[in-house]
PDB file of C-alpha atoms in Angstrom:
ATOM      1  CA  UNK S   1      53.230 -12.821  11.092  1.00  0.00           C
ATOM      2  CA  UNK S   2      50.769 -15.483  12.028  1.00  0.00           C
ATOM      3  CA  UNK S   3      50.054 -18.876  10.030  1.00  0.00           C
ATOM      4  CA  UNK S   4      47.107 -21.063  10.488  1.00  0.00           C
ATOM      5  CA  UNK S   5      47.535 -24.745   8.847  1.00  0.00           C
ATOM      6  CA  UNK S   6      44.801 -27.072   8.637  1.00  0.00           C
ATOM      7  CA  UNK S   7      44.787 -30.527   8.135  1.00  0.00           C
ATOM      8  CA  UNK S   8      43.041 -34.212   8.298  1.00  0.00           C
ATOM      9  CA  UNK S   9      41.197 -34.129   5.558  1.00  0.00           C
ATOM     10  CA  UNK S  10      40.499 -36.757   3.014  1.00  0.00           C
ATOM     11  CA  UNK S  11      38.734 -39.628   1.691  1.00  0.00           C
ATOM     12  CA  UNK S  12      36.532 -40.802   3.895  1.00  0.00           C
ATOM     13  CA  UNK S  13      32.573 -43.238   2.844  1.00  0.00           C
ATOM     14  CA  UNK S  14      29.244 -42.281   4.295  1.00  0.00           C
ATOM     15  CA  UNK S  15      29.275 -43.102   7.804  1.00  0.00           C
ATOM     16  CA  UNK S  16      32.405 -42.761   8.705  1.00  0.00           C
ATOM     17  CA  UNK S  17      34.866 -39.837  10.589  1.00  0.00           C
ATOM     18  CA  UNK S  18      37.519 -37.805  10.107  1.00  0.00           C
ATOM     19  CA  UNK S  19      39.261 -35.371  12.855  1.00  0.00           C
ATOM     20  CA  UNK S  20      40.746 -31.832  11.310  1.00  0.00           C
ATOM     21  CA  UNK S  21      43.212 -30.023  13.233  1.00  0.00           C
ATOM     22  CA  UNK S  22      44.428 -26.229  13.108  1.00  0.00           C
ATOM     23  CA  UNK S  23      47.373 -25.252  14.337  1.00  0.00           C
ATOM     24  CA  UNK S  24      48.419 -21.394  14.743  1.00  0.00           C
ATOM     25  CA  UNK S  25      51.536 -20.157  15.034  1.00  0.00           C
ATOM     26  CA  UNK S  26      53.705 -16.972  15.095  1.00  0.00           C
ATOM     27  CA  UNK S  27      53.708 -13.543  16.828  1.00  0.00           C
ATOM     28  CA  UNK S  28      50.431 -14.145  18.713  1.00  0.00           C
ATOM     29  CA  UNK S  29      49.815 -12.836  21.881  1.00  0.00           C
ATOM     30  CA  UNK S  30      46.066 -14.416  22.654  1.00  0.00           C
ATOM     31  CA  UNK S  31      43.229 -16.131  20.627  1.00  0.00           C
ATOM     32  CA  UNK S  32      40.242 -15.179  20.775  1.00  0.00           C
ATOM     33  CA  UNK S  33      37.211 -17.043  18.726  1.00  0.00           C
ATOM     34  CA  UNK S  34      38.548 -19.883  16.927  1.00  0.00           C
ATOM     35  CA  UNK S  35      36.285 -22.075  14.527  1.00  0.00           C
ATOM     36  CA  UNK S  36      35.849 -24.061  11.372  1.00  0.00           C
ATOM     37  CA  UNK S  37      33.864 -23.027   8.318  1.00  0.00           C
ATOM     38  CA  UNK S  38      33.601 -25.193   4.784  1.00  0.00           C
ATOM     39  CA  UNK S  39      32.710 -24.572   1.313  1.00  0.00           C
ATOM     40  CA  UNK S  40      31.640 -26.851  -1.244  1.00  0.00           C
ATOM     41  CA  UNK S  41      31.637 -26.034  -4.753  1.00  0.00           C
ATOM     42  CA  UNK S  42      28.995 -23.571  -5.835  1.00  0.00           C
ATOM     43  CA  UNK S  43      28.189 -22.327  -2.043  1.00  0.00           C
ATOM     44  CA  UNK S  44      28.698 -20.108   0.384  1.00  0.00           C
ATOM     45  CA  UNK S  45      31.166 -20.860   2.670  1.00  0.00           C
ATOM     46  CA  UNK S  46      29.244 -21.540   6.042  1.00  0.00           C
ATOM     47  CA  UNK S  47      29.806 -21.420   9.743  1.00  0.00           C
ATOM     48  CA  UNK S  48      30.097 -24.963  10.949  1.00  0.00           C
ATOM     49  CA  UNK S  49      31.292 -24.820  14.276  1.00  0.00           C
ATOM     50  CA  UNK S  50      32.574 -22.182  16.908  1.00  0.00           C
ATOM     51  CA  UNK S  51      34.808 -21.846  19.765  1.00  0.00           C
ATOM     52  CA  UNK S  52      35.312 -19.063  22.444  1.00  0.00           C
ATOM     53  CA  UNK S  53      38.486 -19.110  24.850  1.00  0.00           C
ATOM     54  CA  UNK S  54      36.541 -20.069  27.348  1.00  0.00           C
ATOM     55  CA  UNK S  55      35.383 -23.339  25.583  1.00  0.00           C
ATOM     56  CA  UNK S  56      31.486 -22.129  24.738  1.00  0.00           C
ATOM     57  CA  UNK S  57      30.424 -23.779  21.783  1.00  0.00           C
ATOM     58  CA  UNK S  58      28.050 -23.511  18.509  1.00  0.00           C
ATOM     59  CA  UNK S  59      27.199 -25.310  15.757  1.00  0.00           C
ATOM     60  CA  UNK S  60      25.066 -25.136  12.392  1.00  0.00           C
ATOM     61  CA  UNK S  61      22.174 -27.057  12.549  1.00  0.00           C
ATOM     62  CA  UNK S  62      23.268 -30.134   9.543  1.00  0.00           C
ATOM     63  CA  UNK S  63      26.273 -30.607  11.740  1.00  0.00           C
ATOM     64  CA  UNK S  64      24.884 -31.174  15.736  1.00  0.00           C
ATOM     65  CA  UNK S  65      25.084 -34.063  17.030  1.00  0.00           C
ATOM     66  CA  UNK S  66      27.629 -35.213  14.805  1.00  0.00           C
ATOM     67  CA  UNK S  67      30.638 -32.777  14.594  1.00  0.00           C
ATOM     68  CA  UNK S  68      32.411 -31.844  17.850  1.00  0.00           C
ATOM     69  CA  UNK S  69      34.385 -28.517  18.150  1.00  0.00           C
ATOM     70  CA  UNK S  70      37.439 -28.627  20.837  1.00  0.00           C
ATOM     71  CA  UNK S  71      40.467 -26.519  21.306  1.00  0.00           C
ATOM     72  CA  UNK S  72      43.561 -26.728  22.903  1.00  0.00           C
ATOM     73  CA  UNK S  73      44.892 -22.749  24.244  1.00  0.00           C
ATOM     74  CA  UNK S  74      47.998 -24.294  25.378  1.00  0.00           C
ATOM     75  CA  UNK S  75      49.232 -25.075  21.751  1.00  0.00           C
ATOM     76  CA  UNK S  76      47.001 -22.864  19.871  1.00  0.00           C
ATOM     77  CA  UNK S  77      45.216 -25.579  17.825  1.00  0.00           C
ATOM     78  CA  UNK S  78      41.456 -26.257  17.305  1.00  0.00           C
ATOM     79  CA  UNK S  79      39.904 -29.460  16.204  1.00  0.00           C
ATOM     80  CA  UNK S  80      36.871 -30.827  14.693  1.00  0.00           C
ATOM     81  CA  UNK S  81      35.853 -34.258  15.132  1.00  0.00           C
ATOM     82  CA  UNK S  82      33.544 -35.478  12.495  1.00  0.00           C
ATOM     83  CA  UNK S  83      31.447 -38.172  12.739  1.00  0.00           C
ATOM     84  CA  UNK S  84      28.142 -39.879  10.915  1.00  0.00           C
ATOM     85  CA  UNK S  85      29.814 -37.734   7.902  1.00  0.00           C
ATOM     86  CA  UNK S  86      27.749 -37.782   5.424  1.00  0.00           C
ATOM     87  CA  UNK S  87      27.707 -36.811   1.358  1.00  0.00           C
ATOM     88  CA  UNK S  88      26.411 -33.220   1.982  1.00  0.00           C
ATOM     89  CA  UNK S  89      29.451 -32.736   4.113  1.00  0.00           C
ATOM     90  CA  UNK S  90      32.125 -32.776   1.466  1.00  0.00           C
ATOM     91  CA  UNK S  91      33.347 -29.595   0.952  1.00  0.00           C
ATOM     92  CA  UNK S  92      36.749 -27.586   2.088  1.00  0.00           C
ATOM     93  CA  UNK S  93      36.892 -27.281   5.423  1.00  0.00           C
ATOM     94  CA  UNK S  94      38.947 -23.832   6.695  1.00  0.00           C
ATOM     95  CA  UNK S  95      40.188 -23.005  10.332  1.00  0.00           C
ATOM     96  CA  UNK S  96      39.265 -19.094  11.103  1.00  0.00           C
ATOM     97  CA  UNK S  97      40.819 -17.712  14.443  1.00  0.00           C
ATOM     98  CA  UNK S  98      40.859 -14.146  15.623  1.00  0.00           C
ATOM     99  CA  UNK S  99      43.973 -13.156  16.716  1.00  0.00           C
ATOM    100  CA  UNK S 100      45.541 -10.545  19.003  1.00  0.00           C
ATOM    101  CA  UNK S 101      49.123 -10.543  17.853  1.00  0.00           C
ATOM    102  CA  UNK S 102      52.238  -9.400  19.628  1.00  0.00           C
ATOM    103  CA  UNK S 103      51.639  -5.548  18.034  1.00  0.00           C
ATOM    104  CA  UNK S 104      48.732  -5.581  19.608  1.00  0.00           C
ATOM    105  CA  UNK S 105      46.720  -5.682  16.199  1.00  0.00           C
ATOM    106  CA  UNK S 106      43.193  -7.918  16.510  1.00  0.00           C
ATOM    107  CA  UNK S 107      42.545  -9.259  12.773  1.00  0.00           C
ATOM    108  CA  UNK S 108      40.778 -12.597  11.700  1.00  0.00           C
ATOM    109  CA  UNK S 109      43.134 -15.473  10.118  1.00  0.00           C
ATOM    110  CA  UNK S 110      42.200 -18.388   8.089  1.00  0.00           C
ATOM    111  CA  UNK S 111      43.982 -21.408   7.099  1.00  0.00           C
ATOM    112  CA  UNK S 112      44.807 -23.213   3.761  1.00  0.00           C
ATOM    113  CA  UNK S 113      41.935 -25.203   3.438  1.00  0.00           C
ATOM    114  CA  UNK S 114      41.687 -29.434   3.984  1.00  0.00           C
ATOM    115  CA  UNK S 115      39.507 -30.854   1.084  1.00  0.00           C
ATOM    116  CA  UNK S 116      36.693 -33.373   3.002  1.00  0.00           C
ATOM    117  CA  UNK S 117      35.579 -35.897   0.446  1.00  0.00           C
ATOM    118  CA  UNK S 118      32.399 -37.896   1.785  1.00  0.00           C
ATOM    119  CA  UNK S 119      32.059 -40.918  -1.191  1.00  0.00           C
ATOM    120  CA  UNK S 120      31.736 -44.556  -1.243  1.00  0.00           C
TER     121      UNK S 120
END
């Protein structure tokens, strides 16, 4: 079994930042991509921001500059540090990793979800 639980998100105004956090956890043997995706209400849910093992990054366009992806392969977590957040940012942010778990099976995982509310 492997979990993925997000958090840091909330209520934040126009301007300002927020940092999420993912940790994994469970029978995991390596991760592989990790990254964070959102969905606001009526969308898609979107790529925001990738991460390989080896620390290459990528971001969607609305989100460079601003948003910075890092991760942490020592305790399996991956952040997202949000900055300059603005109103189109609100949405629910989820962590995605791909995971090689301890019987050797390679699947994607996601995480609960942490609601990002950009308002003033």
């Amino acid at each position: 079994q492997v979990q993925l639980v997000d958090s840091g998100g909330g209520l934040v105004q126009p301007g300002g930042s927020l940092r999420l956090t993912c940790v994994a956890s469970g029978s995991i043997y390596s991760i592989y991509t990790m990254g964070w995706y959102r969905q606001a209400p009526g969308k898609q849910r979107e790529l925001v921001a990738g991460i390989s093992r080896a620390g290459d990054t990528n971001y969607a366009d609305s989100v460079k500059g601003r948003f910075t992806i890092s991760r942490d392969n020592a305790k399996n977590t991956v952040t997202l540090q949000m900055n300059s957040l603005k109103p189109e940012d609100e949405a629910v942010y989820y962590c995605k990793a791909n995971i090689k778990t301890l019987s050797v099976r390679l699947a994607d995982y996601w995480g609960q979800g942490t609601q990002v509310t950009v308002s003033s």
